Every structure is written in C-alpha cells, then in structure tokens.
PDB file of C-alpha atoms in Angstrom:
ATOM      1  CA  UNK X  30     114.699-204.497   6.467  1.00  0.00           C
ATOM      2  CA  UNK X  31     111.822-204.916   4.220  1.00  0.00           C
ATOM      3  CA  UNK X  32     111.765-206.371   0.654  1.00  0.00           C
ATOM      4  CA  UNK X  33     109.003-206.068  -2.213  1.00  0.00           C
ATOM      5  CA  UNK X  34     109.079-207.480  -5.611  1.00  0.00           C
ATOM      6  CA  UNK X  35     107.427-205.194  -8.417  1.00  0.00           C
ATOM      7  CA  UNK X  36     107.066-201.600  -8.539  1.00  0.00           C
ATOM      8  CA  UNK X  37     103.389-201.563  -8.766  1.00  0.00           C
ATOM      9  CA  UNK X  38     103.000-203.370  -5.354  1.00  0.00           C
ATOM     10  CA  UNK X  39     105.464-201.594  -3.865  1.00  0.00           C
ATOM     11  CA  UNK X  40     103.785-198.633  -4.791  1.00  0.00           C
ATOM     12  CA  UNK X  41     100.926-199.973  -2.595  1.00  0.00           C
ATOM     13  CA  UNK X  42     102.693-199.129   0.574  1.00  0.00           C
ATOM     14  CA  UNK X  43     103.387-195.752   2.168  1.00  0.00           C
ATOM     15  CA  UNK X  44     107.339-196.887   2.953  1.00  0.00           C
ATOM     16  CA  UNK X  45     107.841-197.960  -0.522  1.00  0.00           C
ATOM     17  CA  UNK X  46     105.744-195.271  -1.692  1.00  0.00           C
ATOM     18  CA  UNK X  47     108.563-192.680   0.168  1.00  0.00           C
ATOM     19  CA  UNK X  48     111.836-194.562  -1.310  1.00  0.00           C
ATOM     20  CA  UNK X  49     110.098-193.314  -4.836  1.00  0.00           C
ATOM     21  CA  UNK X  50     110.164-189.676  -3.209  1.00  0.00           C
ATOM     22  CA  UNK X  51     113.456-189.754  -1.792  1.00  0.00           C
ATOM     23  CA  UNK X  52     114.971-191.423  -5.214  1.00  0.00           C
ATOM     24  CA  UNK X  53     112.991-188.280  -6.728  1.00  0.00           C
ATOM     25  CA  UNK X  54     114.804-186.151  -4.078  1.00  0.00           C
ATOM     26  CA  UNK X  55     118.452-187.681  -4.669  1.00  0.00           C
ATOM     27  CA  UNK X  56     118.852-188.400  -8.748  1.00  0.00           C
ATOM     28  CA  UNK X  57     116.534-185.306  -9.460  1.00  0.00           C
ATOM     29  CA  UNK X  58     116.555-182.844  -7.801  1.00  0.00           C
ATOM     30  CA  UNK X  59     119.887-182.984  -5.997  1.00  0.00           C
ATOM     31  CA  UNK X  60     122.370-184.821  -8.650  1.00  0.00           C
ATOM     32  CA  UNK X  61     120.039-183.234 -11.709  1.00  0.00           C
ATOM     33  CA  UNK X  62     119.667-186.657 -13.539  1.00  0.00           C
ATOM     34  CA  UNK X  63     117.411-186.622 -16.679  1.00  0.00           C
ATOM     35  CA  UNK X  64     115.130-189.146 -15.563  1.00  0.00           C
ATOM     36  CA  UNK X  65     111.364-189.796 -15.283  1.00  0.00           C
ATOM     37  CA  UNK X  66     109.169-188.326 -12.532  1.00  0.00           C
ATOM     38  CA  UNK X  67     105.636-189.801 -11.743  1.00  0.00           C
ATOM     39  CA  UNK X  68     103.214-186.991 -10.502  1.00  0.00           C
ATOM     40  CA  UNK X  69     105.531-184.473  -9.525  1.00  0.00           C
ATOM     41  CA  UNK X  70     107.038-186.580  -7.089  1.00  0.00           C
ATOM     42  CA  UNK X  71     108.157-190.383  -7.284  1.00  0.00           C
ATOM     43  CA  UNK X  72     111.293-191.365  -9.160  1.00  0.00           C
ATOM     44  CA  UNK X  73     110.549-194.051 -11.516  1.00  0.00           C
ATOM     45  CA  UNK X  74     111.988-195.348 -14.875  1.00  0.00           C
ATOM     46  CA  UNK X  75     111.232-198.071 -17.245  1.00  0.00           C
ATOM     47  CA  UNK X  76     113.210-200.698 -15.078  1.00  0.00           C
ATOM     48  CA  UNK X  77     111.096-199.932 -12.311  1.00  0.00           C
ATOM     49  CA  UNK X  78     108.539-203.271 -13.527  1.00  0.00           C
ATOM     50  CA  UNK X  79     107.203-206.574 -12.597  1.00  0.00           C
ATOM     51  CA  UNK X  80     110.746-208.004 -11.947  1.00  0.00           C
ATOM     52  CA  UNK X  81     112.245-205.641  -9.735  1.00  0.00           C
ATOM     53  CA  UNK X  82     113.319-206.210  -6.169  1.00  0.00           C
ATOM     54  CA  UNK X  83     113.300-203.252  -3.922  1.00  0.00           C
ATOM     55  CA  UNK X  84     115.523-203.790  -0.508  1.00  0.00           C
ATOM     56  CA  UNK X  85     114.679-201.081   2.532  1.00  0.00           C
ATOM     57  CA  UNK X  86     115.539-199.936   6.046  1.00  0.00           C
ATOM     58  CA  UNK X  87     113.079-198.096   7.779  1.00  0.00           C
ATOM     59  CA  UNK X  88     113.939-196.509  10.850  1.00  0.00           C
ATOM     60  CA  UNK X  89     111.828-197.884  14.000  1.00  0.00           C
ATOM     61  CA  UNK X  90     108.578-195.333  12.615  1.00  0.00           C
ATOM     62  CA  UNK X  91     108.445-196.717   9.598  1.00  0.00           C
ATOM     63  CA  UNK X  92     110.363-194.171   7.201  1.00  0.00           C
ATOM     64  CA  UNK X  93     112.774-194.815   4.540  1.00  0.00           C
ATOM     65  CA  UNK X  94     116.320-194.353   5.519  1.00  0.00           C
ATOM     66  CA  UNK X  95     117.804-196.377   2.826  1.00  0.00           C
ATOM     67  CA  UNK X  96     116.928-198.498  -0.623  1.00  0.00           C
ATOM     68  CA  UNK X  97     118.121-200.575  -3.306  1.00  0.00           C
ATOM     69  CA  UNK X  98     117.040-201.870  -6.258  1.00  0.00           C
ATOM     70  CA  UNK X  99     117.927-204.926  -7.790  1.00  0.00           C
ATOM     71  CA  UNK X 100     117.259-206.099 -11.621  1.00  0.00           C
ATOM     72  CA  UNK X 101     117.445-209.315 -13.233  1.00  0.00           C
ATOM     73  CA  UNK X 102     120.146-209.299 -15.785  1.00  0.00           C
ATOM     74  CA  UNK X 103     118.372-212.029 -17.665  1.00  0.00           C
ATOM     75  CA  UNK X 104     116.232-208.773 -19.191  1.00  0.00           C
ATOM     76  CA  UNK X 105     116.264-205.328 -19.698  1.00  0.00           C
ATOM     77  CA  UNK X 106     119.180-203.817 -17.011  1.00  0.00           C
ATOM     78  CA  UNK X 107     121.036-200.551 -16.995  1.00  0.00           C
ATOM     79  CA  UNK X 108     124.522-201.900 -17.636  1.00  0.00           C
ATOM     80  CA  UNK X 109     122.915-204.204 -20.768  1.00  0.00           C
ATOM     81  CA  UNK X 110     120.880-201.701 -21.774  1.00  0.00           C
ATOM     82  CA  UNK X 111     122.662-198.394 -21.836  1.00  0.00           C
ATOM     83  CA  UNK X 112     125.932-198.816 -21.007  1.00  0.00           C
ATOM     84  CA  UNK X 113     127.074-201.953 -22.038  1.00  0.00           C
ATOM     85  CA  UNK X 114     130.056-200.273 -23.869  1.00  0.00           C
ATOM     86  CA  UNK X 115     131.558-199.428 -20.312  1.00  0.00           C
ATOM     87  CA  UNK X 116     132.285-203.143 -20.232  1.00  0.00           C
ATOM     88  CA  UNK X 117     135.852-204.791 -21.895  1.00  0.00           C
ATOM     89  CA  UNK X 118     133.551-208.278 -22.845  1.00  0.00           C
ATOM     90  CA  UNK X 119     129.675-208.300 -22.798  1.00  0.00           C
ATOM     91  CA  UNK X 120     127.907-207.096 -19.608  1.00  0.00           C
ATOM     92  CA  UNK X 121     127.486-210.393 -17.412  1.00  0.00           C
ATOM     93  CA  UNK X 122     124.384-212.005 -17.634  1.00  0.00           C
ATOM     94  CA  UNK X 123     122.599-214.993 -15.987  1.00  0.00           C
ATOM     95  CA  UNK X 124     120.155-216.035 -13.303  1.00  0.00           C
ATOM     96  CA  UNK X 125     122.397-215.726 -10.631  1.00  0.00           C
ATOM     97  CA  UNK X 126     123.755-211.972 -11.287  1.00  0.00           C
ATOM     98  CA  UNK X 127     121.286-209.234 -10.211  1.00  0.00           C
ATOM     99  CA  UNK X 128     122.264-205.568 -11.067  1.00  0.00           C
ATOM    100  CA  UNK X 129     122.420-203.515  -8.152  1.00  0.00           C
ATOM    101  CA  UNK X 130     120.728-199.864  -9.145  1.00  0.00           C
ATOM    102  CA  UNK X 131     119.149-196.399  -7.213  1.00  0.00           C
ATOM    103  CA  UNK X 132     121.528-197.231  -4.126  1.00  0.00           C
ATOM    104  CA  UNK X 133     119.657-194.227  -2.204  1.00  0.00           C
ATOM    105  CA  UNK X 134     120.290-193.248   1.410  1.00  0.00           C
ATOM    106  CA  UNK X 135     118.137-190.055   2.825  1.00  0.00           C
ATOM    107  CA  UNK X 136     118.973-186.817   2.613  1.00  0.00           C
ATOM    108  CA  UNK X 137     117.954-186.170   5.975  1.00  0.00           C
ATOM    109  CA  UNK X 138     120.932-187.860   7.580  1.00  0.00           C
ATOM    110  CA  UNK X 139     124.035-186.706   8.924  1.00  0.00           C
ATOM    111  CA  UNK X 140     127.239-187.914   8.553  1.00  0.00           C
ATOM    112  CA  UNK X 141     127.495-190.699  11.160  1.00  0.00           C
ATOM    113  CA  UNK X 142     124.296-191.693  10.605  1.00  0.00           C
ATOM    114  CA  UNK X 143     124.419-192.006   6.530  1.00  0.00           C
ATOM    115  CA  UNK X 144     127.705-194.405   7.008  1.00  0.00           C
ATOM    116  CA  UNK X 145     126.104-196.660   9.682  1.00  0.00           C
ATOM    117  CA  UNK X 146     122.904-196.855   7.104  1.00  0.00           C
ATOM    118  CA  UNK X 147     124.922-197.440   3.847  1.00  0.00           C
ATOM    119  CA  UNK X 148     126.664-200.486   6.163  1.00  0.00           C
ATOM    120  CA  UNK X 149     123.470-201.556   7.536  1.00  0.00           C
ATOM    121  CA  UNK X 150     122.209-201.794   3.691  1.00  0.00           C
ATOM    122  CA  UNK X 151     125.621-202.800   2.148  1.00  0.00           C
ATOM    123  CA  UNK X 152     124.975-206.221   4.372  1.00  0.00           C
ATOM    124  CA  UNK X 153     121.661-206.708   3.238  1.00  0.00           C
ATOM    125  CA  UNK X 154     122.799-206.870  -0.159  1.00  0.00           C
ATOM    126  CA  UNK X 155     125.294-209.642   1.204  1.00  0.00           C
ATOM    127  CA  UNK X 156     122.466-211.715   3.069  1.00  0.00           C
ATOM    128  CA  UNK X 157     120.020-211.650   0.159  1.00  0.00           C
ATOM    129  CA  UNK X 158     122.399-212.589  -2.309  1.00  0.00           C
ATOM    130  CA  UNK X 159     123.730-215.273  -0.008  1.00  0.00           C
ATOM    131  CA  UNK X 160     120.086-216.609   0.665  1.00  0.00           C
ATOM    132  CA  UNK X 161     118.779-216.296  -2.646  1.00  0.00           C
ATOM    133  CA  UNK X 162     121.413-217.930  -4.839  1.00  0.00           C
ATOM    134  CA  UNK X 163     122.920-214.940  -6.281  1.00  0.00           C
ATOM    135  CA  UNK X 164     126.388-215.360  -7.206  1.00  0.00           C
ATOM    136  CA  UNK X 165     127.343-211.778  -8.581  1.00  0.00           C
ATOM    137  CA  UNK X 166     126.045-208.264  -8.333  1.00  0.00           C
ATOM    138  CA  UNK X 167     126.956-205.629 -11.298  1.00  0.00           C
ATOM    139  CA  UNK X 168     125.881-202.371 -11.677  1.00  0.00           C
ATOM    140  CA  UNK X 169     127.243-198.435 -12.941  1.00  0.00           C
ATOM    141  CA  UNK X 170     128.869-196.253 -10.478  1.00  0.00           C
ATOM    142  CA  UNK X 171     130.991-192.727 -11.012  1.00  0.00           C
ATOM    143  CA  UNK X 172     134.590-193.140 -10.449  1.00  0.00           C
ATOM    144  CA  UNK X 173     134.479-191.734  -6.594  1.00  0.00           C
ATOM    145  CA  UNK X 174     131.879-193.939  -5.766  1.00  0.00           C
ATOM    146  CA  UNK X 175     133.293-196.994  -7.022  1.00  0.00           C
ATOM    147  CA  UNK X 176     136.543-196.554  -5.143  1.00  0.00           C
ATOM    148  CA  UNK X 177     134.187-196.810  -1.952  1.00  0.00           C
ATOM    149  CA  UNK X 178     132.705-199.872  -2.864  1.00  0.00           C
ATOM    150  CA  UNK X 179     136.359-201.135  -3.512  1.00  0.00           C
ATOM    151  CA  UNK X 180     137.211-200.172  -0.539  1.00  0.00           C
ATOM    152  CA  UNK X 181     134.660-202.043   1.173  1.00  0.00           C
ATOM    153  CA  UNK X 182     137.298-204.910   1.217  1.00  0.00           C
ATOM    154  CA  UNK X 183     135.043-207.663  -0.756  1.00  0.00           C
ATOM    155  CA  UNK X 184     135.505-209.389  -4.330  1.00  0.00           C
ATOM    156  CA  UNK X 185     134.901-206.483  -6.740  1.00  0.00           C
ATOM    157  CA  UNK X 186     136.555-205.990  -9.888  1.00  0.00           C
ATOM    158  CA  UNK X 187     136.015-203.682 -12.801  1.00  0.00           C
ATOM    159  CA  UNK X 188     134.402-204.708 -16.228  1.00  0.00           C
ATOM    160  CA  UNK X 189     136.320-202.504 -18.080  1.00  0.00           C
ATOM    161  CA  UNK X 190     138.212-199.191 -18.019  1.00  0.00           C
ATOM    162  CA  UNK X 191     135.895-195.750 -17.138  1.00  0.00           C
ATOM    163  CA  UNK X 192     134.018-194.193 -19.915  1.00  0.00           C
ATOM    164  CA  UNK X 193     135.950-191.266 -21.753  1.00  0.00           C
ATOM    165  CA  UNK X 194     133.388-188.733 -20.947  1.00  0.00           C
ATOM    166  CA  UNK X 195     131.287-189.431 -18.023  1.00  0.00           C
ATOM    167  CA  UNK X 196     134.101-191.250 -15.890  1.00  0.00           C
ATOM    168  CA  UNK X 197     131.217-193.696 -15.075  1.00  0.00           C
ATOM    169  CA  UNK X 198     132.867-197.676 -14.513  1.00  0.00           C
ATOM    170  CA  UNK X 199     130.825-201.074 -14.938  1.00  0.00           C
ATOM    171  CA  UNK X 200     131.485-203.248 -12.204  1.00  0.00           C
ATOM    172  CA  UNK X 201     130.707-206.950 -10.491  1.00  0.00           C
ATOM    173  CA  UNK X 202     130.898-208.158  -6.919  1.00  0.00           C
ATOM    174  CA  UNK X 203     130.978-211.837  -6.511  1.00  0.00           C
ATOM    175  CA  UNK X 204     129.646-212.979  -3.363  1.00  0.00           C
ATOM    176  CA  UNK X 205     130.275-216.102  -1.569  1.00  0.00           C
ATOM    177  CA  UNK X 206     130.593-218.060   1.722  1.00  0.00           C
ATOM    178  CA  UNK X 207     133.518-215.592   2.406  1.00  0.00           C
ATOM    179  CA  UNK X 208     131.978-212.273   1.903  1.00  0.00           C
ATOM    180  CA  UNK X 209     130.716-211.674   5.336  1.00  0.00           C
ATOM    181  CA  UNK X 210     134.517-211.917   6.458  1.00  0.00           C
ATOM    182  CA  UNK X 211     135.586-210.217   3.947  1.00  0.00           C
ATOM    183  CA  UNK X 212     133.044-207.203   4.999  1.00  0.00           C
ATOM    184  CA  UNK X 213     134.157-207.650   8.703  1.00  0.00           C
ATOM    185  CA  UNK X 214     137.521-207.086   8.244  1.00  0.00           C
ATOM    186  CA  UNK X 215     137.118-203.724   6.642  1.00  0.00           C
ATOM    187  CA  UNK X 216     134.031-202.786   9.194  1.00  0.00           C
ATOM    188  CA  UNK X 217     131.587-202.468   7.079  1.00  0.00           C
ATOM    189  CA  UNK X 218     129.245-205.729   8.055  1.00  0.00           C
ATOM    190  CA  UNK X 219     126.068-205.504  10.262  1.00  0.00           C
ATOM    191  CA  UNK X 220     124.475-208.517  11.323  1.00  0.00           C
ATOM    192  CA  UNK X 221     120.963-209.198   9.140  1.00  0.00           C
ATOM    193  CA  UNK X 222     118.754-211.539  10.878  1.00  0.00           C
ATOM    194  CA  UNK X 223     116.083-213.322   9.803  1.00  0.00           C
ATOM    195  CA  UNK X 224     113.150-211.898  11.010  1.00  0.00           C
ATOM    196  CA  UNK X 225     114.351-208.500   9.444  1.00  0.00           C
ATOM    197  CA  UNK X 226     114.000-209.628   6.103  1.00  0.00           C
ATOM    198  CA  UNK X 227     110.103-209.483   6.096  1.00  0.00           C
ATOM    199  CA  UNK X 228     107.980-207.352   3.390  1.00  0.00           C
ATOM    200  CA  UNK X 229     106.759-204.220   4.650  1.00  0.00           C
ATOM    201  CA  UNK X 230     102.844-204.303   5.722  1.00  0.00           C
TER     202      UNK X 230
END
C-alpha cells in the first residue's frame, strides 16, 4: 500500500504517475465521463489539489493495481460541490469525514483477481480511517455499485433517495472499532499492516 498527499507530488512518482493513466483509462475512455485529461493521458480534475490523499496497491513490480482518492469535506468535494442535491439534509461535512472518490481498479485484471484487489483496497480504506481519526466516509456511486458497497456488510446508509435522471445515490460509511468485524463477516477484510502503509519512493 502506498499513500501520497497532493496531486503535484504524487505526480512526482512513476506509480502515482500510472493511477493518473489508468483513471484516464477507466472514467474516459472506458465509462466516457466528461472529465479533464492532462497531456493526452492522466486523469485529473480540479479536486485533484494540495489536499488530496491518494491510497495505492502496487503489485510486487511496482504497478498500479488499485487507487483511491480521498477529499476533505471541509472544502471543495464532489458530493458538496456538484451533487449536493442527491442528499435529503446537507452533504456531511467536518474534519473527520473524508469523501471517498476515483475508486479505480486496473483494467488489466481478471475476475478473481479484480475482487481480491477491490478487498485488499476496501480494507485500506478501513485502516486509514481507523488510524487517522476519520469517523465517516461519503462519496457518489451509481445505483449497482452502491448495492456492492452495501453489501459489503459495514455501516452504510444512504443520504437520500437516487437522483431522477442519473440513478446516481449520495452515501456515508461510518467506521468504527467494529468495522473490521463487520468486514470479516461478509469476507471482504484483508489484513493491512503497518509497514504497508508507507509512501511510495
């Protein structure tokens, strides 16, 4: 697992460097999204700044197999920003939510692999949290998508009921002491260890 704050540092370093292609290579050019493009070939938008936290697995070479990105919601964040009508109240905010965003897992993989990946990076969403503070994740996902996360057995709850045209649903996770469990139960956790969260070199 590797972590880097800041999309200008990240951009620094060839595995960071490749989760901008492969977000490029998942949002654009396979789901079409109408977002920004940097040189023909790295995915990034104006939440990609200073604050952003960017949460990898490399394989044991060094490529990208799967990413995250996680946003303050104490600024600028998709679900405040562009869709807070998606939520019943307004969009949680605070120092101890982070929106979860560009949930990415290569192309490359097959089946098998791409669910033992997403697990792999589902629990290093837990552990961070856990470690850091964070209380709550929240973030945008399409209707089939958010009935996997649902499924995933931990505290997650809608924020309000999906949007009339683009069946897109605001959500929150709240983590706590019991998440890991909760995760276990449903077989979706993968031990995170310490020495795996280091920032890539």
């Amino acid at each position: 697992m590797h972590i880097e704050t800041g999309a200008a540092r990240a951009m620094e370093t060839r595995l960071f460097r490749s989760m901008f292609e492969e977000r490029k290579r998942i949002f654009v050019d396979l789901l079409h999204w109408d977002v920004p493009v940097l040189a023909g070939r790295y995915e990034i938008d104006q939440f990609d700044n200073d604050a952003a936290v960017y949460i990898v697995i490399a394989d044991a070479e060094g490529e990208h197999l799967a990413s995250a990105r996680l946003l303050p919601t104490t600024g600028d964040h998709i679900l405040g920003t562009i869709f807070p009508e998606l939520c019943e109240q307004a969009p949680p905010r605070g120092g101890a939510i982070l929106e979860i965003t560009r949930f990415c897992l290569a192309r490359r993989l097959r089946a098998r692999e791409r669910l033992e990946v997403r697990n792999r990076l589902v629990s290093a969403l837990v552990e961070y949290a856990l470690r850091n503070r964070i209380q709550s994740y929240t973030g945008v996902a399409e209707w089939p998508w958010f009935q996997q996360i649902l499924s995933f057995g931990w505290a997650c709850r809608p924020l309000g009921l999906p949007g009339s045209t683009s069946c897109l649903v605001a959500l929150q996770i709240d983590i706590d002491g019991r998440t890991r469990e909760q995760l276990q139960a449903s077989g979706i956790w993968r031990p995170v260890g310490l020495a795996e969260f280091a920032k890539a070199a």
